[in-house]
Amino acid sequence: MRSRPRVISSPRAARVLAAFTALALVAVPLYGCGAGNTERQGSNTGFDNIKKSAGSYLNASGKELARGKTEGASVYSVNVSLDTAGNQINGNEKVLYTNRTPGVLSDVVFRVYAQDAGTGAARRPTIVTETRVNGQAATASLASSVLDVNVKDGIKPGGQAEVSFAFSEPVPPAGQDDTEGLFAYGEGTFDLGYFLPTVVTCTNGTWDRRPLADWGDANNFDCSYYSVSLTAPSGYVVAATGVEQALKGTTHVFVAGPVRDFEVQASNQYKSAERQVGSTTVTSYYYGKDSKAGALALDTGCQALALYSQHFGAYPYTRFNICEAPIEPDGAEYTGQIQMASYTYDDSYDTDDLKGTVAHEVSHQWWALGVGSDAIGNPWLDESLASYSESLYWRWVEGATSAKEALDEIADNYTSARDDDVPDAPVEQAVSSFVSEDQYTALVYGKGVFFFDELFKLLGSSAFDKALSDYYAKNVFLNATSETLLSALRASSNGSSRVDELYQRWIKQVNGDEDMAAP
Ligand SMILES: [Zn+2]
């Protein structure tokens, strides 16, 4: 995600979460007679076929990078219909989940972002029904954005469970109560960010049940395989993560994998333009009136995709989409697809800001989506690096002076917040631990970025590239922590203690006023 530059943003009203939005209607089916053996029955042929066809999303480099990294990845089979008159998604989802933890699991837990995505009196809750595990009725609860499905007899290590349910998600209007708009409708467009209930990570037997903060990204998922059949009314152009395998009437079948999430944009305003970059088709979807900005976004996206591939390692997929959208932040990232705020496509909007946002969101294909990291608990790891990658885009395209100008704007996220008495703090914190969105922006999109600039100065351009490309090659399709990144940086600095000193000084300690005076 990239926030609006702080200097031009209006103060954002605190989101008021109406109490009832925490409640959800969950049908709890009764167990039938003879329940008790929930061992998974039958073959995995359907899921195996999805994995095979989903693999067509990978290009040759992606196939190489994915080797040995996706054993036991979840497989999703989804049918959904988009009701544009009722502003609602109705569907059913079936997931083959494999227990890759060392202990028995008694639940499978999903993030249901739709339940958190809108507020206000008109908000209707998400409804989950017909929950089944291995074909038998199962109990489930949906609280805040966490759906907990009980597996009566547990899933042994290495064992599998097929979890299925039906869901109905009202799509809120964009801009309602100053929400982010990642999952919202407006301008004839449906932003379906995180619309699929998605299995959360399970670390040492503990599911990620953390509530989401009022800002920041929700992405903390393992890579999975998807087949998604989506029916939209005629006249709607549908852009999605993955490859469109079939189109029957107005039913689009997309397959994608291994991917960290699955996103859809559907609009009756979209025109599109596309271009080939190596083995990747890049498509820009834009409103008819915004063809100039749509073309600029395509140029920039192609350029950024090629440059990051050259410096950090190959982009792994055959498609990449850039989609104009009625979102609140400048941009937001998903696997193989980004949302670009429609206000950034206005003729009056600064074209360098538009290009910077595209570059930032494209770099998330390496940092957040390629190499996974915990965007909820440790956002600096992807966001500070994506913001630094934005400055690298300018360095590679226009030279050191443009990179310095981009970094000056990034520094302003910190200094302007300090001018308003937003307190300095450690950069490495959970999104919910920052005292305000302004502090989160100042530190994660401001001060933390300069840790990477100090490293760039320490290592020099080629060792810096080598550290990041090693980090990417080893961890793409997997999940990284701060330590994973630090070990790659140490290896490229011949084990210099400076890497850890800089990490302590810029990320863990509170020296911002001194260090940001002359970064
Ligand atoms: Zn970002």
Short mmCIF file of N, CA, C and O and ligand atoms in Angstrom, two decimals, residues 1-2 360 364 383 445, ligand 1:
data_model
loop_
_atom_site.label_atom_id
_atom_site.label_comp_id
_atom_site.label_asym_id
_atom_site.label_seq_id
_atom_site.Cartn_x
_atom_site.Cartn_y
_atom_site.Cartn_z
N MET A 1 0.85 -1.19 0.00
CA MET A 1 0.00 0.00 0.00
C MET A 1 0.89 1.24 0.00
O MET A 1 2.01 1.19 0.46
N ARG A 2 0.41 2.32 -0.57
CA ARG A 2 1.12 3.58 -0.47
C ARG A 2 0.10 4.62 -0.05
O ARG A 2 -0.91 4.81 -0.71
N HIS A 360 6.10 1.78 -6.53
CA HIS A 360 5.97 1.25 -5.16
C HIS A 360 5.15 -0.04 -5.16
O HIS A 360 5.57 -1.07 -4.60
N HIS A 364 6.12 -4.30 -4.49
CA HIS A 364 5.50 -5.23 -3.53
C HIS A 364 5.37 -6.64 -4.11
O HIS A 364 5.15 -7.60 -3.36
N GLU A 383 6.97 -2.63 3.79
CA GLU A 383 6.64 -1.25 3.37
C GLU A 383 7.87 -0.34 3.29
O GLU A 383 7.98 0.47 2.36
N TYR A 445 6.84 4.48 6.55
CA TYR A 445 7.03 5.06 5.21
C TYR A 445 7.99 6.24 5.24
O TYR A 445 8.12 6.97 4.27
ZN ZN B 1 3.24 -0.30 0.22
#
